[in-house]
């Protein structure tokens, strides 16, 4: 029995944490084993210079960008490098048919031309602290899951608020780790005045668009440049013309030496979420619910958007950002489901669970508490299956579907009694949605999604509006939609304006769009109630499952799942073999751009301005060329990243910037669930290509002069 156990454990060793190149590590909790592994792989700088709370360190140059991406500070005057797709929404907001910064790019020639973005902020991590004992100290043995959650959430909130009370410029956030078995406090400082400085044209920043998204080899110059502003005291300040460039604690030096195969590479950023410790039951549910709903519903919506975007420049600009956001996760879901099947992820997870079952049975103290762990997981996932799936399609079809519905729900959920500053900002955000709305397109989307939702779920999960369509509109969805948009005042900002001005002739809660929103919220509440009990039990048992895995493999070096906190991943620059007979190199060059333009002639995804083609064809890359005289565009490493890592700094062994992470590869799309060392790669844009584009195409040599070049 012991021999068989060992053999199976070895077979599936790679599916468990502890590989040299696997892991999203907490910088505030780097253990001796992790530090040693980094040194063995080639790290040349002191680990204490990565994270230090007493003096400036590399983590002080890494920021959370807007709460959805990452970035890196590269100048003493607050320049930040991030991805083009991270700044895409801001670039789009400043664009018009007359000033098409999406198509043509943007360059601020001086500070006065830099464009403010009220919705953006950057977040610096100051320090992290283990508060597990305090949080779990409030949990009593006889509490059910709902009671436990309530108490834990309350203590987490209290600990976070204590930070702000001591210093109003600080933000304290307590996050759960290892499925709610550990809790850490992160202390941040936010800067809310972030301005656009440089954006390449989309033919660079989005080269390949949907076709190349999640694909290697890649030739996308996915970068943008912003600047952090502060008050004259260098402290956080809301936007003001009087603000000045922020002077950071630490500036990331930039390497022009590049990399070779096998070079040490580490990535620092803010990965969003992973599910490495999720049970096989949870993985299977994810595939059939959230992922499949995104695939089906977004596919319908995006097809309509894309058709109209390709036909009119005004629509392309209006819809560019939301299409980009939607399609990114749509393609991700397709890739995840395919890769889970292709790489037999469920089989590997179930094999590990078989051994865990056996270990529980053979360990008296574990058997006493966990005898029914797997049967409970199976039962509860099964009991919520239909309602949970319907809810996933409901969310995509309505909550994330027609924009009129989204506007109605935003108004219904609006806190008009909140702090004045917050109310004004949130109202502005709602009004701005109208600027990027085309009613004709939205009606077509709504009609299509009504049909799609009905085709995917049982009739018991249909909201009341379907009965209205059947009885009052002869079952014709388009007639219902036309009537709804004709009768609602919320199709333009006029209705919201009348409500805010307390126009007595207009009652917003009688508006048909608001009534529809109430109908949808009611249906969603019922769905939530249907899955509530099972979901509570699942949360509890997944937490117990997570803890049991760590106990069974007690000698392993575990890292927590990503949760939007700062993480470090490390490994090497290296190629890979995706399938028999194919080997991918570890970098691409400008030659590949020219080849793709020729191969995809007439495809808008690969259109490049003539002046750019001329620049890349010249071969005059100056100091940004590699030792062969070529212009490297992208490169790959086996660093472990996920969504949220976009814009993350990729550093060499000395802590010098090599590039920016912006994507993963198609062959390892299941990486949020299981790390695949032979396949998983991080795609980054080479910093030398970034600098080349800034200097040679943008003719912004002034920005280059701001940078700290390690080897000019």
XYZ file of C-alpha atoms in Angstrom:
712
model
C 0.000 0.000 0.000
C 2.772 2.485 0.954
C 4.737 1.770 -2.251
C 1.664 2.302 -4.414
C 0.883 5.538 -2.596
C 4.395 6.823 -3.201
C 4.313 5.919 -6.892
C 1.031 7.699 -7.451
C 2.208 10.717 -5.498
C 5.308 10.914 -7.672
C 3.252 10.603 -10.877
C 1.192 13.597 -9.881
C 3.929 15.554 -8.224
C 3.833 18.240 -10.869
C 0.199 18.943 -10.101
C 1.014 20.013 -6.595
C 2.691 23.218 -5.444
C 6.435 23.275 -5.096
C 7.927 23.325 -8.606
C 10.734 25.804 -9.031
C 8.767 27.748 -11.605
C 5.326 27.333 -10.044
C 3.729 29.615 -7.510
C 2.421 33.105 -6.861
C 4.303 33.879 -3.676
C 3.505 36.473 -1.032
C 6.440 38.845 -0.724
C 5.670 39.448 2.929
C 5.898 35.718 3.647
C 8.786 34.326 1.581
C 10.024 31.294 3.473
C 13.580 29.947 3.551
C 12.832 27.246 0.979
C 11.463 29.724 -1.565
C 14.384 32.110 -1.055
C 16.847 29.280 -1.574
C 15.120 28.119 -4.757
C 15.305 31.636 -6.183
C 19.027 31.800 -5.492
C 19.575 28.405 -7.092
C 17.729 29.532 -10.239
C 19.983 32.567 -10.562
C 18.702 35.480 -8.454
C 21.657 37.835 -7.947
C 20.131 40.509 -5.714
C 19.378 40.138 -2.015
C 15.896 38.811 -1.308
C 15.589 41.595 1.288
C 15.744 44.095 -1.570
C 12.602 42.577 -3.078
C 10.406 43.349 -0.074
C 11.399 45.545 2.828
C 9.185 47.587 5.137
C 12.004 49.667 6.628
C 13.711 50.956 3.489
C 12.858 51.257 -0.216
C 12.758 47.982 -2.127
C 11.659 46.617 -5.488
C 8.044 46.129 -4.354
C 7.797 49.925 -3.973
C 8.090 50.274 -7.764
C 5.211 47.852 -8.434
C 1.619 49.106 -8.403
C -1.881 47.835 -8.744
C -3.164 49.767 -11.752
C -6.828 50.697 -11.399
C -7.524 47.611 -9.313
C -7.671 45.400 -12.415
C -4.094 45.402 -13.748
C -0.517 45.932 -12.613
C 2.175 48.437 -13.475
C 5.724 49.513 -12.653
C 7.185 52.922 -11.781
C 10.116 53.722 -14.079
C 11.060 57.337 -13.409
C 11.691 59.712 -10.541
C 8.785 61.806 -11.834
C 6.204 59.061 -11.503
C 6.085 57.509 -14.987
C 4.315 54.152 -14.952
C 4.563 51.442 -17.590
C 1.524 49.187 -17.945
C -0.213 47.333 -20.776
C -2.018 49.044 -23.636
C -5.047 46.891 -22.913
C -4.960 48.025 -19.268
C -5.135 51.649 -20.384
C -7.485 50.871 -23.274
C -10.599 52.258 -21.610
C -8.841 55.524 -20.754
C -7.449 55.857 -24.276
C -10.924 55.194 -25.673
C -12.540 57.820 -23.436
C -10.195 60.480 -24.759
C -10.734 59.403 -28.369
C -13.083 60.747 -30.987
C -13.385 60.476 -34.746
C -11.364 63.717 -34.974
C -8.762 62.626 -32.382
C -8.611 58.848 -32.766
C -5.993 57.924 -30.164
C -6.989 54.273 -30.453
C -6.049 54.205 -34.109
C -3.242 56.776 -34.198
C -1.779 56.627 -30.697
C -1.168 59.498 -28.292
C 1.909 61.451 -27.211
C 1.990 64.187 -24.581
C 4.848 66.528 -25.513
C 4.891 68.159 -22.094
C 3.215 67.876 -18.694
C 0.383 70.210 -19.662
C -0.701 67.841 -22.475
C -0.978 64.767 -20.227
C -4.609 63.659 -19.993
C -6.376 63.087 -16.634
C -8.379 59.924 -15.948
C -10.659 60.405 -12.929
C -11.589 56.718 -12.834
C -7.980 55.560 -12.479
C -5.785 55.117 -9.419
C -2.555 53.333 -8.582
C -2.026 51.441 -5.337
C 1.273 50.918 -3.532
C 1.741 48.094 -1.028
C 3.429 49.260 2.171
C 3.430 46.073 4.229
C 1.614 42.823 5.048
C 0.825 41.243 8.414
C -0.539 37.853 9.465
C -3.813 38.418 11.386
C -5.084 34.821 11.250
C -5.130 34.344 15.009
C -7.163 37.490 15.582
C -9.708 36.721 12.839
C -10.250 33.070 13.690
C -10.197 33.883 17.407
C -13.720 35.229 16.956
C -14.978 31.969 15.410
C -16.792 29.561 17.759
C -16.889 25.761 17.218
C -20.694 25.620 17.189
C -21.110 28.245 14.437
C -22.670 27.272 11.133
C -21.084 28.521 7.898
C -23.299 31.598 7.623
C -22.500 32.646 11.187
C -18.794 31.990 10.665
C -18.751 34.070 7.490
C -20.528 36.956 9.187
C -18.121 37.012 12.145
C -15.018 36.642 9.970
C -16.139 39.429 7.630
C -16.825 41.729 10.585
C -13.404 41.206 12.155
C -11.677 41.648 8.771
C -13.493 44.951 8.291
C -12.615 46.187 11.784
C -8.916 45.411 11.312
C -8.893 47.223 7.983
C -10.667 50.296 9.371
C -8.126 50.567 12.184
C -5.469 51.352 9.581
C -7.393 54.275 8.068
C -8.216 55.731 11.466
C -4.504 55.979 12.261
C -3.640 57.536 8.878
C -6.351 58.710 6.472
C -4.020 58.274 3.470
C -3.705 54.547 4.174
C -6.054 51.706 3.263
C -6.119 48.458 5.202
C -7.567 45.350 3.557
C -7.704 41.886 5.112
C -7.824 39.039 2.603
C -8.478 35.338 3.055
C -5.829 32.808 1.994
C -5.917 29.030 1.545
C -9.679 28.934 1.242
C -10.255 30.926 4.434
C -7.757 29.093 6.611
C -5.376 32.084 6.894
C -5.854 35.862 6.882
C -3.377 38.644 6.121
C -3.651 42.404 6.404
C -2.255 44.434 3.500
C -1.671 48.152 4.012
C -1.792 50.345 0.903
C -1.551 53.964 -0.191
C -3.551 55.063 -3.241
C -2.816 57.890 -5.673
C -5.910 59.043 -7.560
C -4.452 61.450 -10.105
C -3.139 59.310 -12.959
C -2.657 60.862 -16.420
C -2.118 59.384 -19.864
C 1.317 60.208 -21.281
C 1.909 57.862 -24.210
C -0.053 55.221 -26.080
C 1.094 53.494 -29.250
C -1.441 53.052 -32.050
C -3.609 49.967 -31.716
C -1.742 48.486 -34.675
C 1.123 48.146 -32.179
C -0.607 47.855 -28.798
C -3.307 45.473 -30.074
C -1.497 43.942 -33.063
C -3.254 40.666 -33.844
C -6.354 41.616 -31.795
C -8.693 38.636 -31.214
C -6.840 36.398 -33.671
C -3.616 36.403 -31.663
C -5.128 36.860 -28.203
C -3.826 34.127 -25.829
C -1.547 32.865 -28.598
C 2.205 32.401 -29.011
C 4.187 33.373 -31.121
C 3.102 36.955 -30.426
C 4.138 40.321 -31.875
C 2.051 42.754 -29.828
C 3.559 45.923 -28.366
C 1.135 45.838 -25.456
C 2.229 48.877 -23.459
C 1.098 52.345 -22.437
C 2.652 55.069 -20.289
C 0.927 56.992 -17.531
C 2.148 59.417 -14.871
C 1.226 59.570 -11.188
C 0.523 63.021 -9.777
C 0.450 64.098 -6.138
C 0.024 67.202 -4.026
C 2.997 69.515 -3.587
C 3.835 67.545 -0.428
C 4.082 64.318 -2.517
C 1.059 62.929 -0.705
C -2.076 61.540 -2.365
C -4.418 64.178 -3.758
C -7.496 64.180 -5.961
C -7.034 65.564 -9.452
C -6.067 69.215 -9.561
C -4.214 71.311 -12.166
C -1.949 72.299 -9.286
C -0.780 68.734 -8.621
C 2.810 67.828 -9.510
C 4.498 64.600 -10.666
C 4.844 62.065 -7.869
C 8.337 61.241 -6.630
C 8.407 57.504 -5.804
C 10.242 55.645 -3.076
C 11.871 53.348 -5.633
C 12.383 53.493 -9.392
C 12.761 50.262 -11.356
C 15.986 50.296 -13.409
C 15.651 49.214 -17.048
C 17.925 46.687 -18.726
C 18.967 46.989 -22.369
C 20.926 43.726 -22.204
C 17.887 41.555 -22.772
C 17.828 37.842 -21.950
C 18.854 34.433 -23.197
C 17.211 31.042 -22.919
C 17.559 29.959 -19.312
C 17.920 33.513 -17.966
C 16.400 34.062 -14.535
C 13.137 35.986 -14.723
C 10.718 37.086 -12.024
C 7.353 38.781 -12.286
C 5.796 41.091 -9.676
C 2.196 42.207 -9.842
C -1.354 41.706 -8.635
C -2.841 38.427 -9.962
C -6.633 38.324 -9.662
C -7.757 34.820 -8.773
C -6.837 31.188 -9.167
C -8.469 27.959 -8.040
C -5.466 25.644 -7.673
C -6.959 23.944 -4.615
C -10.511 23.573 -5.929
C -12.004 20.089 -5.853
C -12.824 18.200 -9.046
C -16.522 18.820 -8.349
C -15.873 22.567 -8.361
C -13.823 22.401 -11.558
C -16.548 20.466 -13.345
C -19.137 23.005 -12.213
C -16.980 25.914 -13.389
C -16.764 24.395 -16.866
C -20.509 23.863 -17.279
C -21.741 27.067 -15.640
C -19.668 30.264 -15.606
C -17.352 29.322 -18.465
C -20.008 27.908 -20.761
C -22.365 30.823 -20.099
C -19.620 33.266 -21.081
C -18.867 31.277 -24.227
C -22.486 31.063 -25.360
C -23.906 34.463 -24.390
C -20.899 36.677 -25.080
C -20.450 35.005 -28.440
C -23.942 36.190 -29.444
C -23.444 39.715 -28.099
C -19.962 40.215 -29.523
C -20.954 39.106 -33.014
C -23.428 41.995 -33.166
C -20.956 44.469 -31.700
C -18.158 43.409 -34.042
C -20.318 43.703 -37.158
C -21.249 47.269 -36.296
C -17.733 48.227 -35.135
C -16.275 47.113 -38.453
C -18.800 49.183 -40.399
C -18.565 52.546 -38.565
C -15.614 54.354 -36.948
C -17.887 56.092 -34.450
C -19.161 52.728 -33.195
C -15.654 51.262 -33.187
C -14.536 53.984 -30.793
C -17.670 53.747 -28.619
C -17.566 49.982 -28.280
C -13.830 49.271 -28.431
C -13.193 49.060 -24.699
C -16.238 47.013 -23.721
C -15.739 44.673 -26.660
C -12.114 44.185 -25.646
C -13.048 43.395 -22.051
C -15.856 41.038 -23.037
C -13.969 39.137 -25.733
C -10.885 38.644 -23.591
C -12.704 36.488 -21.062
C -14.904 34.916 -23.722
C -11.847 33.515 -25.480
C -10.316 32.663 -22.106
C -13.341 30.542 -21.181
C -13.143 28.719 -24.511
C -9.467 27.993 -23.944
C -9.928 26.925 -20.319
C -12.654 24.387 -21.115
C -10.697 22.972 -24.061
C -7.452 22.714 -22.130
C -9.061 21.078 -19.097
C -10.191 18.302 -21.430
C -7.000 18.121 -23.499
C -4.632 18.015 -20.518
C -6.903 15.669 -18.538
C -7.017 18.093 -15.626
C -10.059 16.459 -14.050
C -8.413 13.035 -14.190
C -5.317 14.384 -12.441
C -7.349 16.121 -9.780
C -9.461 12.996 -9.170
C -6.345 10.852 -8.836
C -5.054 13.176 -6.138
C -8.467 13.086 -4.436
C -8.393 9.275 -4.450
C -5.165 9.386 -2.485
C -6.575 12.015 -0.152
C -9.588 9.798 0.548
C -7.249 6.914 1.332
C -5.096 9.088 3.586
C -8.160 10.266 5.503
C -9.334 6.686 5.948
C -5.897 5.600 7.240
C -5.407 8.568 9.608
C -7.681 8.297 12.688
C -7.659 11.997 13.618
C -8.533 12.934 10.034
C -11.150 10.203 9.618
C -13.015 11.458 12.669
C -13.702 14.869 11.085
C -13.497 14.281 7.334
C -15.084 10.876 6.747
C -17.968 12.394 4.747
C -16.006 15.216 3.089
C -16.218 13.941 -0.482
C -19.787 12.650 -0.309
C -20.874 16.029 1.088
C -19.051 17.884 -1.687
C -20.628 15.700 -4.354
C -24.112 16.003 -2.874
C -24.070 19.789 -2.476
C -22.615 20.514 -5.893
C -25.283 18.254 -7.383
C -28.111 19.879 -5.415
C -27.366 23.382 -6.716
C -26.400 22.362 -10.261
C -29.461 23.439 -12.244
C -30.134 26.693 -10.400
C -26.452 27.627 -10.371
C -26.156 27.064 -14.108
C -29.284 29.110 -14.769
C -27.902 31.913 -12.600
C -24.698 31.979 -14.642
C -26.666 32.383 -17.879
C -28.919 34.923 -16.175
C -25.925 37.052 -15.160
C -24.450 37.042 -18.664
C -27.780 37.574 -20.458
C -29.204 40.357 -18.286
C -26.851 41.703 -15.604
C -23.952 41.827 -18.076
C -26.101 42.022 -21.193
C -28.234 44.890 -22.557
C -26.853 48.241 -21.482
C -30.304 49.675 -20.789
C -30.749 46.947 -18.178
C -27.316 47.726 -16.722
C -28.249 51.417 -16.466
C -31.519 50.579 -14.722
C -29.778 48.300 -12.239
C -27.095 50.931 -11.576
C -29.797 53.444 -10.684
C -31.697 50.950 -8.526
C -28.517 50.124 -6.594
C -27.404 53.749 -6.313
C -26.743 55.097 -2.816
C -28.045 58.660 -3.019
C -27.390 59.104 0.717
C -23.658 58.384 0.471
C -20.730 60.751 0.830
C -21.096 63.670 -1.586
C -17.770 62.994 -3.308
C -18.719 59.352 -3.913
C -22.240 60.216 -5.102
C -20.923 62.734 -7.633
C -18.299 60.305 -8.957
C -20.804 57.451 -9.287
C -23.358 59.678 -11.024
C -20.694 60.804 -13.458
C -19.848 57.168 -14.182
C -23.504 56.440 -15.010
C -23.820 59.485 -17.284
C -20.597 58.526 -19.101
C -22.144 55.161 -20.017
C -24.604 56.993 -22.247
C -21.757 58.444 -24.307
C -20.781 54.940 -25.414
C -24.294 53.603 -26.042
C -25.972 53.082 -29.404
C -29.652 52.311 -28.865
C -30.104 50.470 -32.158
C -27.279 48.070 -31.355
C -28.445 47.642 -27.774
C -31.950 46.691 -28.894
C -30.572 44.082 -31.255
C -28.365 42.679 -28.466
C -31.285 42.584 -26.013
C -33.480 40.721 -28.509
C -30.785 38.171 -29.267
C -29.996 37.558 -25.587
C -33.654 37.076 -24.686
C -33.748 34.229 -27.189
C -30.393 32.817 -26.089
C -31.329 32.715 -22.391
C -34.663 31.011 -23.065
C -32.920 28.369 -25.160
C -30.412 27.533 -22.411
C -32.493 27.206 -19.226
C -35.567 25.435 -17.931
C -38.766 27.491 -18.031
C -38.815 27.663 -14.207
C -35.863 30.063 -14.403
C -37.527 32.533 -16.776
C -38.259 35.962 -15.262
C -41.740 37.515 -15.536
C -40.850 39.484 -18.662
C -41.148 36.287 -20.729
C -44.798 35.951 -19.691
C -45.293 39.582 -20.692
C -43.720 38.912 -24.092
C -45.980 35.879 -24.601
C -49.268 37.512 -23.559
C -48.859 41.157 -24.641
C -46.473 40.928 -27.588
C -47.476 37.673 -29.227
C -44.197 36.013 -28.257
C -42.198 38.497 -30.348
C -39.083 39.541 -28.434
C -38.166 42.382 -30.802
C -41.604 43.971 -30.517
C -41.281 43.893 -26.711
C -37.794 45.412 -26.846
C -38.874 48.181 -29.242
C -41.780 49.028 -26.950
C -39.576 49.026 -23.833
C -37.010 51.400 -25.356
C -39.744 53.671 -26.736
C -41.469 53.998 -23.353
C -38.433 54.310 -21.068
C -36.935 57.692 -20.188
C -33.654 55.960 -19.306
C -32.604 55.486 -22.913
C -31.018 58.934 -22.560
C -29.731 60.809 -19.486
C -32.982 62.821 -19.533
C -34.872 60.474 -17.215
C -32.051 60.403 -14.672
C -31.790 64.204 -14.882
C -35.537 64.617 -14.289
C -35.365 62.314 -11.283
C -32.383 64.106 -9.742
C -34.051 67.471 -10.270
C -37.180 66.090 -8.531
C -39.424 66.617 -11.530
C -42.837 65.703 -10.098
C -44.191 64.817 -13.561
C -41.801 61.883 -13.760
C -41.715 58.963 -11.337
C -38.560 56.987 -12.010
C -39.874 53.889 -10.280
C -42.728 53.758 -12.784
C -40.276 53.712 -15.678
C -40.567 50.388 -17.555
C -36.786 49.862 -17.533
C -36.713 50.297 -13.755
C -39.670 47.927 -13.425
C -37.796 45.408 -15.526
C -34.756 45.846 -13.281
C -36.891 45.107 -10.216
C -38.283 42.009 -11.945
C -34.768 40.784 -12.686
C -33.511 41.476 -9.160
C -36.476 39.545 -7.762
C -35.696 36.559 -9.972
C -32.014 36.712 -9.077
C -32.907 36.766 -5.374
C -34.982 33.609 -5.813
C -32.108 31.888 -7.608
C -29.712 32.917 -4.862
C -32.037 31.486 -2.246
C -32.216 28.209 -4.171
C -28.443 27.750 -3.998
C -27.788 29.390 -0.630
C -27.741 26.349 1.637
C -25.715 24.203 -0.733
C -23.281 27.064 -1.387
C -22.636 27.508 2.327
C -21.856 23.814 2.707
C -19.633 23.873 -0.374
C -17.661 26.833 0.974
C -17.110 24.995 4.251
C -16.110 21.707 2.645
C -13.801 23.322 0.072
C -12.040 25.032 2.988
C -11.673 21.699 4.785
C -10.488 20.102 1.530
C -7.841 22.810 1.083
C -6.569 22.345 4.606
C -6.482 18.548 4.311
C -4.400 18.668 1.121
C -1.800 20.821 2.864
C -1.667 18.457 5.819
C -1.305 15.374 3.642
C 1.570 16.955 1.728
C 3.021 18.678 4.776
C 6.550 18.613 3.369
C 5.561 20.570 0.281
C 6.131 24.323 -0.092
C 2.629 25.708 -0.572
C 1.597 29.103 -1.874
C -1.918 30.564 -1.607
C -4.312 31.070 -4.501
C -4.200 34.490 -6.132
C -6.589 37.042 -4.602
C -5.562 40.412 -6.117
C -2.754 40.943 -3.607
C 0.868 41.502 -4.640
C 2.645 38.317 -5.636
C 6.029 37.244 -6.912
C 6.539 34.484 -9.446
C 9.911 33.348 -10.719
C 11.487 30.967 -13.180
C 13.398 31.228 -16.443
C 13.065 32.520 -19.973
C 12.390 29.446 -22.122
C 10.554 28.126 -25.149
C 8.257 25.084 -25.268
C 6.947 22.306 -27.482
C 3.137 22.592 -27.697
C 2.644 19.380 -29.662
C 4.568 16.687 -31.465
C 6.872 18.093 -34.098
C 6.600 21.715 -33.014
C 9.026 23.764 -30.964
C 8.461 27.433 -30.100
C 11.398 29.755 -29.538
C 11.522 32.031 -26.523
C 11.312 35.349 -28.374
C 9.898 37.021 -31.482
C 11.244 39.876 -33.626
C 9.972 42.693 -35.819
C 10.415 40.373 -38.820
C 7.357 38.480 -37.573
C 5.242 41.636 -37.711
C 6.101 42.157 -41.371
C 5.420 38.485 -42.119
C 2.005 38.549 -40.422
C 1.015 41.751 -42.231
C 1.745 40.046 -45.565
C 0.118 36.756 -44.582
C -3.053 38.466 -43.308
C -3.466 41.096 -46.002
C -6.936 42.643 -45.743
C -7.477 41.449 -42.153
C -8.145 44.448 -39.883
C -6.537 42.597 -36.953
C -3.156 42.892 -38.696
C -3.354 46.298 -40.364
C -0.322 48.503 -39.677
C 0.264 52.112 -40.752
C 2.733 52.524 -43.652
C 5.036 54.728 -41.568
C 5.280 51.982 -38.938
C 6.034 49.341 -41.548
C 8.748 51.585 -42.950
C 10.244 52.105 -39.489
C 10.304 48.368 -38.731
C 11.621 47.498 -42.198
C 14.549 49.906 -41.906
C 16.493 47.679 -39.541
C 17.753 50.793 -37.747
C 17.029 49.818 -34.158
C 20.050 51.512 -32.588
C 20.830 50.623 -28.973
C 17.547 48.730 -28.672
C 18.651 45.929 -31.032
C 19.853 42.596 -29.688
C 23.341 41.230 -30.331
C 22.213 40.079 -33.810
C 20.955 43.558 -34.687
C 17.321 42.418 -34.491
C 14.413 44.135 -32.742
C 12.958 41.728 -30.169
C 9.236 42.314 -29.704
C 7.986 39.684 -27.237
C 9.433 36.909 -25.108
C 8.176 34.098 -22.880
C 9.074 32.680 -19.486
C 7.637 29.975 -17.275
C 6.606 32.520 -14.646
C 3.280 31.689 -13.020
C 0.685 34.427 -13.664
C -3.035 34.968 -14.206
C -5.549 37.744 -14.927
C -4.648 40.914 -13.022
C -0.959 40.295 -13.780
C -1.368 42.268 -17.007
C 1.195 45.064 -16.881
C 3.321 43.221 -14.295
C 7.014 43.979 -14.319
C 9.261 41.192 -15.572
C 12.673 41.572 -13.927
C 16.053 39.952 -14.480
C 18.279 38.495 -11.763
C 19.454 41.981 -10.742
C 15.955 43.435 -10.412
C 16.186 45.295 -13.739
C 13.147 45.594 -15.982
C 13.080 43.227 -18.980
C 9.494 43.818 -20.073
C 5.820 43.724 -19.145
C 3.695 40.589 -18.824
C 0.498 40.814 -20.846
C -0.817 37.346 -21.682
C -0.657 33.587 -21.283
C -0.548 30.890 -23.953
C -3.432 28.949 -25.459
C -1.987 25.511 -24.657
C -2.103 26.140 -20.888
C -5.410 27.950 -20.437
C -6.324 25.701 -17.528
C -3.481 27.191 -15.503
C -5.815 28.893 -13.011
C -6.747 25.395 -11.892
C -3.550 23.428 -12.483
C -0.042 24.603 -13.298
C 1.459 22.729 -16.248
C 5.254 23.245 -16.188
C 5.885 21.919 -19.687
C 3.241 24.133 -21.256
C 2.515 27.214 -19.173
C 4.218 30.387 -20.385
C 3.960 34.064 -19.601
C 4.048 36.329 -22.661
C 5.772 39.674 -22.178
C 6.536 42.667 -24.362
C 10.270 43.426 -24.502
C 11.139 46.722 -22.795
C 13.551 47.508 -25.635
C 10.641 47.443 -28.093
C 8.725 49.738 -25.751
C 11.585 52.240 -25.654
C 12.103 51.987 -29.417
C 8.456 52.842 -30.057
C 8.526 55.738 -27.600
C 11.710 57.221 -29.031
C 11.594 56.393 -32.750
C 7.873 56.289 -33.526
C 6.565 58.652 -30.862
C 9.623 60.914 -31.053
C 9.336 61.316 -27.288
C 13.000 61.262 -26.380
C 12.166 63.415 -23.366
C 10.460 60.389 -21.791
C 13.511 58.205 -22.414
C 15.627 60.770 -20.577
C 13.458 60.332 -17.480
C 14.189 56.622 -17.236
C 16.828 54.901 -15.142
C 18.693 52.808 -17.717
C 20.921 50.206 -16.074
C 23.253 50.037 -19.089
C 22.683 53.063 -21.353
